[in-house]
mmCIF file of C-alpha atoms in Angstrom:
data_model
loop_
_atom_site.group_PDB
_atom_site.id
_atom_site.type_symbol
_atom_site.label_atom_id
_atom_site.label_comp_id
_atom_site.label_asym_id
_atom_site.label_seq_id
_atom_site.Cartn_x
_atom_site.Cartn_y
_atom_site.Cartn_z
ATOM 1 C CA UNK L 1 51.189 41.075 10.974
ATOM 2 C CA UNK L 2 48.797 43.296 10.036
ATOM 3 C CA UNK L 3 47.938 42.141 6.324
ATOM 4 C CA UNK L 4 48.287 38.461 7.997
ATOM 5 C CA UNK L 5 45.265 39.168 10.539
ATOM 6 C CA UNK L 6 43.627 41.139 7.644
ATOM 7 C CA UNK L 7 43.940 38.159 5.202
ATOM 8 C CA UNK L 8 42.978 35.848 7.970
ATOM 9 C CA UNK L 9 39.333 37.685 8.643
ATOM 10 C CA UNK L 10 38.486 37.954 5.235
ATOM 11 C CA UNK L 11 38.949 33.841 4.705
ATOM 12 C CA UNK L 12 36.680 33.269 8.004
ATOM 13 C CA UNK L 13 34.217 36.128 6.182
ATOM 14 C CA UNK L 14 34.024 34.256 2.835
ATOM 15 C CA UNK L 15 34.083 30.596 4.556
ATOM 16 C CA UNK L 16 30.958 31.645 6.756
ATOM 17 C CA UNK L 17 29.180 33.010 4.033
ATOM 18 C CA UNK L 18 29.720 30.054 2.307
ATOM 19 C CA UNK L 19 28.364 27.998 4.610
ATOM 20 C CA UNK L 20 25.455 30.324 5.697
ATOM 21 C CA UNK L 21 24.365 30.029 2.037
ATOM 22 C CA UNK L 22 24.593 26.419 2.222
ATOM 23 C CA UNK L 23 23.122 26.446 5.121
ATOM 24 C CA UNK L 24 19.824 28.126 3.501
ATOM 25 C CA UNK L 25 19.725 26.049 0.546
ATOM 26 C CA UNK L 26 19.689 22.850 2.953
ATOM 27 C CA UNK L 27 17.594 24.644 5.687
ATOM 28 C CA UNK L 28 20.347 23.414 8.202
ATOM 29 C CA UNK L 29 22.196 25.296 10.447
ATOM 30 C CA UNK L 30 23.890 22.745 11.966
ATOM 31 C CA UNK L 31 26.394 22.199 9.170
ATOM 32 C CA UNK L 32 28.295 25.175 10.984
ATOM 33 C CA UNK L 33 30.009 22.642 12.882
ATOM 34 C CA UNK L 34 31.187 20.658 10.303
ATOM 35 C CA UNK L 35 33.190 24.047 9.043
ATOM 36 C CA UNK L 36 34.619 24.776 12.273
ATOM 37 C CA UNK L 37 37.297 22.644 11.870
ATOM 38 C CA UNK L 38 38.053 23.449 8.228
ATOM 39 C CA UNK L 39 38.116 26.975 8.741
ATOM 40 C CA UNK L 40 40.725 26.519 10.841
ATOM 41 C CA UNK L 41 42.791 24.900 8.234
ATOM 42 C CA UNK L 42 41.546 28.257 5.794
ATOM 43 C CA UNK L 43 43.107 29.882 8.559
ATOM 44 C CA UNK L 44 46.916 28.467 8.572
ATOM 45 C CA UNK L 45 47.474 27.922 5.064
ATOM 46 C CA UNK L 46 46.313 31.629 4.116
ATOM 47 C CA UNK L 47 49.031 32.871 7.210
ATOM 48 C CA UNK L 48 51.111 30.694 5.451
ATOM 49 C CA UNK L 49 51.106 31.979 2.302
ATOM 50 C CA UNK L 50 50.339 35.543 2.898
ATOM 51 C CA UNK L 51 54.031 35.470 5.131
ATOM 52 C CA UNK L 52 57.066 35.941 4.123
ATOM 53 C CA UNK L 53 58.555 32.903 2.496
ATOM 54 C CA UNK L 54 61.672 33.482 5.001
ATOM 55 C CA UNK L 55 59.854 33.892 8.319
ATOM 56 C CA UNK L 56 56.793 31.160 6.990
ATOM 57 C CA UNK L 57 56.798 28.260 9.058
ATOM 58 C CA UNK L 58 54.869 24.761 7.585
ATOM 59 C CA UNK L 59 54.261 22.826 11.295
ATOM 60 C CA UNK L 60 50.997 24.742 12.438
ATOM 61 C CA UNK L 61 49.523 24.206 9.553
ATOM 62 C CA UNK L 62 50.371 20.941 8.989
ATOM 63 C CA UNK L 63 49.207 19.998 12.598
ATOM 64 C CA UNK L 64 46.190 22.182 12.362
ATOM 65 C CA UNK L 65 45.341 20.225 9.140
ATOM 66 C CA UNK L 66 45.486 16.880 10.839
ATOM 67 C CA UNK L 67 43.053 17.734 13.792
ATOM 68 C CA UNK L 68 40.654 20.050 11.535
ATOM 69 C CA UNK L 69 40.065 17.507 8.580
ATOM 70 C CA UNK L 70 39.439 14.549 11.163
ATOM 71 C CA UNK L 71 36.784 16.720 13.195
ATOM 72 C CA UNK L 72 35.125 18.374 10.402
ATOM 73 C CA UNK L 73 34.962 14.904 8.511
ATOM 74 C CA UNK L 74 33.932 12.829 12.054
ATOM 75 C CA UNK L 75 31.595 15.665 12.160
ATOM 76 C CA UNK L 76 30.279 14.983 9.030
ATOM 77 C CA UNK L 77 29.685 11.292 9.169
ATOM 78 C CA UNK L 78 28.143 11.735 12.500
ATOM 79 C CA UNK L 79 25.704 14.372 11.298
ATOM 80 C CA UNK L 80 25.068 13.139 7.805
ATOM 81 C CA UNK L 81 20.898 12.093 7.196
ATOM 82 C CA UNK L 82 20.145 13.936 10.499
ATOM 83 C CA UNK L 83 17.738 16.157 11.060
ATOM 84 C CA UNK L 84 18.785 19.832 12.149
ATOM 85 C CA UNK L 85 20.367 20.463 15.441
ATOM 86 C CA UNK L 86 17.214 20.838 18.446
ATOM 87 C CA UNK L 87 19.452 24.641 19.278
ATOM 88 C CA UNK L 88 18.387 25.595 15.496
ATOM 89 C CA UNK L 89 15.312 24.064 15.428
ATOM 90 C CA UNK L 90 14.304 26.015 18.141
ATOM 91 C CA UNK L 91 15.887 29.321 16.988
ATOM 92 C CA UNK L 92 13.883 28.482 13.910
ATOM 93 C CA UNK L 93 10.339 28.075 15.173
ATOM 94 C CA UNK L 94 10.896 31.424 17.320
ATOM 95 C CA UNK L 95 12.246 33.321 14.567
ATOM 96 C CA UNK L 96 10.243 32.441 11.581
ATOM 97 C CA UNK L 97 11.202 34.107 8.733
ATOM 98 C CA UNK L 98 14.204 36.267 9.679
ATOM 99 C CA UNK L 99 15.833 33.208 10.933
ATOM 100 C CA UNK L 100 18.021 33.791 7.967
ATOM 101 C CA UNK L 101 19.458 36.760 8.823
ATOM 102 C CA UNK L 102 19.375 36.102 12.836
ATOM 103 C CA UNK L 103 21.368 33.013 12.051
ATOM 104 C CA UNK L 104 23.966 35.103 9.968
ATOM 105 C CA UNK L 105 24.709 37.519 12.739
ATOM 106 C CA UNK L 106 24.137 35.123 16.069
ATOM 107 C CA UNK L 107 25.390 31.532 14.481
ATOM 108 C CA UNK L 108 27.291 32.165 11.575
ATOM 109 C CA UNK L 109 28.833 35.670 12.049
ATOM 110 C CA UNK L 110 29.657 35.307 15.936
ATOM 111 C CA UNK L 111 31.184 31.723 15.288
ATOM 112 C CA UNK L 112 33.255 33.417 12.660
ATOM 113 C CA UNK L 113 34.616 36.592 15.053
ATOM 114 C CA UNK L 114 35.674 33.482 17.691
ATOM 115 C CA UNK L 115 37.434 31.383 15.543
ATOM 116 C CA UNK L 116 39.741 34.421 14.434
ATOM 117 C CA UNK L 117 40.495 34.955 18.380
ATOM 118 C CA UNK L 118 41.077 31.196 18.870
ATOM 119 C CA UNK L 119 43.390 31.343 15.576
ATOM 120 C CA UNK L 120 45.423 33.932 16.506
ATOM 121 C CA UNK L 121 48.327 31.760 17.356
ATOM 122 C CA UNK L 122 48.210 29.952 14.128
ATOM 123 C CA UNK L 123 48.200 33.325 12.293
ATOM 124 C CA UNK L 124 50.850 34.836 14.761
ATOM 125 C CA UNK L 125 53.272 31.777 14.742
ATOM 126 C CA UNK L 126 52.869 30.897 11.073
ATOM 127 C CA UNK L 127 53.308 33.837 9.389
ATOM 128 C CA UNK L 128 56.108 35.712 11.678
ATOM 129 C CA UNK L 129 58.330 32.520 13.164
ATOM 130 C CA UNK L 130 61.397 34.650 14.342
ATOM 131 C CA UNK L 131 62.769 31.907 16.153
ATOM 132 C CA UNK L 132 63.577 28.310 16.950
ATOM 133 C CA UNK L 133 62.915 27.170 20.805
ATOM 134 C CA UNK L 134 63.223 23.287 19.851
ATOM 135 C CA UNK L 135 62.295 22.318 23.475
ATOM 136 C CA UNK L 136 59.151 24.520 23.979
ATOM 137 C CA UNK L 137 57.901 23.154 20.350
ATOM 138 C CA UNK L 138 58.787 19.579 21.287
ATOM 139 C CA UNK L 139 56.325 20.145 24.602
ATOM 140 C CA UNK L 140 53.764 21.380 22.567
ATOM 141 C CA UNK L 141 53.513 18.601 19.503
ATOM 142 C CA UNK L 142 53.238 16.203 22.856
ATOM 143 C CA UNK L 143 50.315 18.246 24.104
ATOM 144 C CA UNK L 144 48.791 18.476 20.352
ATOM 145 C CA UNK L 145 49.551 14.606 19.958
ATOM 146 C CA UNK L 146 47.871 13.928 23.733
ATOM 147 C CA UNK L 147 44.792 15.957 22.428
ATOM 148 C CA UNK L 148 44.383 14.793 19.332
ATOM 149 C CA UNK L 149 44.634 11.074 20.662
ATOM 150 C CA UNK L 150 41.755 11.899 23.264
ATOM 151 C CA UNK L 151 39.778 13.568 20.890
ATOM 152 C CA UNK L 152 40.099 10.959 18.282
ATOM 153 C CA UNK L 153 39.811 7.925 20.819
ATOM 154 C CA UNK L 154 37.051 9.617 22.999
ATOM 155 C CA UNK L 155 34.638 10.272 19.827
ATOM 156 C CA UNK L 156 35.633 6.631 18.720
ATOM 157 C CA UNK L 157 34.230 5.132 21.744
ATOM 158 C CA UNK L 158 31.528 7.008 21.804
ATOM 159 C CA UNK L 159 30.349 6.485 18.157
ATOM 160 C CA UNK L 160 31.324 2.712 18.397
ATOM 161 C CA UNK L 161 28.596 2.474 21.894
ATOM 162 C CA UNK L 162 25.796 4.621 20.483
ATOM 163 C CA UNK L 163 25.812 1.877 17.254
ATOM 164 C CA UNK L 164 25.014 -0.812 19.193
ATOM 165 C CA UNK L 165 21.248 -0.837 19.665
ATOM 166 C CA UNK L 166 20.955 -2.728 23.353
ATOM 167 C CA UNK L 167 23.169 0.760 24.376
ATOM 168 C CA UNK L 168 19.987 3.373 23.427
ATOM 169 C CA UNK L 169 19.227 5.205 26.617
ATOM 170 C CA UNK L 170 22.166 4.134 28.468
ATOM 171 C CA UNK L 171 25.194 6.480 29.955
ATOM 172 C CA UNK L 172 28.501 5.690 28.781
ATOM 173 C CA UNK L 173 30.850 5.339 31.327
ATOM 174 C CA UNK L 174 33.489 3.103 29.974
ATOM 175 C CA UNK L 175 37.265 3.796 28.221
ATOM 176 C CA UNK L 176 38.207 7.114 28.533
ATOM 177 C CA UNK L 177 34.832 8.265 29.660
ATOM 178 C CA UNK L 178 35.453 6.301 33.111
ATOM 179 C CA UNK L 179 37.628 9.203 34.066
ATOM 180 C CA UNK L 180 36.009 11.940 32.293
ATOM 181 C CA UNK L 181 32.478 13.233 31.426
ATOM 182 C CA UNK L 182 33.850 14.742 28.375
ATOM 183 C CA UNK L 183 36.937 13.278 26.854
ATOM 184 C CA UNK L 184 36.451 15.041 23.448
ATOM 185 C CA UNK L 185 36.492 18.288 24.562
ATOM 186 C CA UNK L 186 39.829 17.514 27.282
ATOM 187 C CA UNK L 187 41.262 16.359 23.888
ATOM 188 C CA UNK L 188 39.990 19.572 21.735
ATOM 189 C CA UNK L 189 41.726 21.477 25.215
ATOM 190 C CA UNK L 190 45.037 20.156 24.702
ATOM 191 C CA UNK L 191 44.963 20.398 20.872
ATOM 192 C CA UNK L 192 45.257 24.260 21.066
ATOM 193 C CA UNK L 193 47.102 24.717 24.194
ATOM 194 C CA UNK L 194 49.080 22.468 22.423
ATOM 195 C CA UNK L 195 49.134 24.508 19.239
ATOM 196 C CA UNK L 196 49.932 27.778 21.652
ATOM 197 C CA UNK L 197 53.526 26.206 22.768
ATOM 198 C CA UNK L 198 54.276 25.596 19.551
ATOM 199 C CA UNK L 199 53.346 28.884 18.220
ATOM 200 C CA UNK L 200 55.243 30.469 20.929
ATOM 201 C CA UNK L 201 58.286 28.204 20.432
ATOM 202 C CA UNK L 202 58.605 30.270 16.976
ATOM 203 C CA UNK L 203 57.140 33.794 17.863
ATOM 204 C CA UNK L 204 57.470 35.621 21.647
ATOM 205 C CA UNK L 205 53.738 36.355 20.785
ATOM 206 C CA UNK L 206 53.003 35.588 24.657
ATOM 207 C CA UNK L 207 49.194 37.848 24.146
ATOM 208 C CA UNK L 208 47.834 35.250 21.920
ATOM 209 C CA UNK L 209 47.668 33.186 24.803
ATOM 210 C CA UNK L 210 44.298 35.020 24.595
ATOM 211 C CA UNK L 211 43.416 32.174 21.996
ATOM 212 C CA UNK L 212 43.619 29.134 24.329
ATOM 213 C CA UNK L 213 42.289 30.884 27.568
ATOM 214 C CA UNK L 214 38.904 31.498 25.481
ATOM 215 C CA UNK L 215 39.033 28.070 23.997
ATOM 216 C CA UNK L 216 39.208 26.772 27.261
ATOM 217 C CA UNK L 217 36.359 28.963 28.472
ATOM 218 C CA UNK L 218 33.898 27.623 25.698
ATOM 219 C CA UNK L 219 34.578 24.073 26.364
ATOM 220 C CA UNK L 220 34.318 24.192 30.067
ATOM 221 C CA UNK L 221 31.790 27.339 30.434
ATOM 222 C CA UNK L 222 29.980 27.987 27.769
ATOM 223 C CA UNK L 223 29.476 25.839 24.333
ATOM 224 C CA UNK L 224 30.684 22.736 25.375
ATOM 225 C CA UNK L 225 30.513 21.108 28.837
ATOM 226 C CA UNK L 226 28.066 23.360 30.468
ATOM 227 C CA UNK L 227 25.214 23.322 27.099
ATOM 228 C CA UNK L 228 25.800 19.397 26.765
ATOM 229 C CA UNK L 229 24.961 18.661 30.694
ATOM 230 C CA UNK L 230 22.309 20.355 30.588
ATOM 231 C CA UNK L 231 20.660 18.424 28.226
ATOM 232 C CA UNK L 232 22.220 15.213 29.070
ATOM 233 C CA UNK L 233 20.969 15.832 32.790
ATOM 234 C CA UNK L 234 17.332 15.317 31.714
ATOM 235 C CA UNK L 235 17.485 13.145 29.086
ATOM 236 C CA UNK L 236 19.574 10.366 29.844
ATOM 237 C CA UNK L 237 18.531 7.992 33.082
ATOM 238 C CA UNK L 238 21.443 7.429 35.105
ATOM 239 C CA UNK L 239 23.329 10.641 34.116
ATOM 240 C CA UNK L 240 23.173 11.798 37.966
ATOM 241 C CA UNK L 241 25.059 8.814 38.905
ATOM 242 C CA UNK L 242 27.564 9.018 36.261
ATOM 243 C CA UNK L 243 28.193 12.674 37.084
ATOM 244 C CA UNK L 244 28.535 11.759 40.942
ATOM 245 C CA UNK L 245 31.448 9.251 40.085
ATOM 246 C CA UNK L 246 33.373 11.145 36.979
ATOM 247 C CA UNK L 247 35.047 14.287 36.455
ATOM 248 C CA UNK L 248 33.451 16.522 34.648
ATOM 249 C CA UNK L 249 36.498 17.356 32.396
ATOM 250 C CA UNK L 250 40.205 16.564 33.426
ATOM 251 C CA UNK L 251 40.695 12.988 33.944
ATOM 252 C CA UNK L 252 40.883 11.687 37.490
ATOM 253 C CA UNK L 253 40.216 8.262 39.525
ATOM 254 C CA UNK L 254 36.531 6.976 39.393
ATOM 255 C CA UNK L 255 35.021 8.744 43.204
ATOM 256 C CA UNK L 256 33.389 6.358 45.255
ATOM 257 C CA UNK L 257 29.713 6.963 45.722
ATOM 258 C CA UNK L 258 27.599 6.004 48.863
ATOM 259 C CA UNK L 259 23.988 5.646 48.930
ATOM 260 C CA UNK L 260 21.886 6.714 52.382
#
């Protein structure tokens, strides 16, 4: 486990530094996010082979594949000809010239240490697979496939309404984001609680349920729901409304709204 977890770090290490020099060389921090989803894939496929052939297992990877190429290329298409993220931009302008080296440590480095906590399942349940719970996998490639399907949907809608020009300015509130505020990130939820089951179904690793609990943390608390809303609260007309009638992140019925 140990030369796993070892193996593991130093791929997240080398893929961040990879990227942070990119990064420079573009003056664009925000291409971070397109490697979030790759690394994870880095991740896997080094557990994979690092393990034991006999103990290996190929499913984690494979599914972590799937979801990480799709994000990190949706990612890229989204962000492609844009300019820098407005978090960097600012971080930039405040920083000046050591924003190099503060974005190492604060972007680069400390999305690095979380995605080896988030992986730990992948690592864990790849690389030592001591057993076969066909039921408990079976629940979790449904909760993968659910996530992946809202994720995947849920960004489609939302990149198919913000190319039609008569939508600029406007909230959607249509599809899947008629029940939730945040379909994308419900999906990204389920993906690695998803990814958990399975990982347990092969390994009794039950302390890497560390991995989802912070997952879910960031997308509800921290990185995700919580950063978004704030912004979306003041820029978008409407967005009071919208947040009156739809829940914030698990789907539920549209709430009926009265007006005094």
């Amino acid at each position: 486990m140990l030369n796993v977890m070892l193996a593991s770090a130093a791929a997240i290490a080398c893929l961040m530094l990879a990227i942070w020099s990119l990064s420079l060389w573009k003056r664009d921090a925000s291409i971070v996010d397109i490697g979030w989803g790759l690394g994870f894939v880095l991740v896997a496929w080094t557990a994979y082979w690092i393990a034991d052939r006999d103990s290996a297992d190929w499913l984690l990877p494979v599914l972590t594949t799937i979801w990480g190429v799709r994000l990190s290329g949706y990612l890229f298409w989204r962000n492609h000809g844009q300019p820098e993220d407005y978090r960097y931009r600012e971080m930039r302008a405040k920083w000046g010239s050591a924003f190099a080296w503060i974005s190492l440590l604060t972007v680069f480095g400390l999305q690095g240490v979380v995605m080896f906590f988030v992986a730990l399942p992948l690592q864990i349940g790849t690389a030592l697979a001591d057993r076969d719970l066909a039921w408990l996998k079976v629940v979790g490639v449904i909760v993968w496939a659910a996530g992946l399907c809202f994720e995947s949907v849920g960004d489609w809608q939302l990149a198919r309404f913000k190319a039609d020009p008569a939508n600029k300015g406007q909230v959607l509130d249509s599809g899947l984001w008629r029940y939730t505020r945040h379909p994308n990130y419900f999906g990204d939820f389920l993906v690695w609680w998803g990814l958990f089951l399975i990982s347990l179904s092969l390994t009794a690793a039950w302390w890497t349920i560390v991995a989802p609990l912070l997952m879910s943390l960031l997308l509800m608390r921290v990185s995700g729901v919580t950063l978004l809303e704030t912004k979306l609260s003041t820029s978008k007309p409407g967005y009071a409304e919208y947040v009156a009638r739809t829940n914030a992140f698990f789907p539920g019925p549209v709430k009926t709204t009265t007006s005094v």
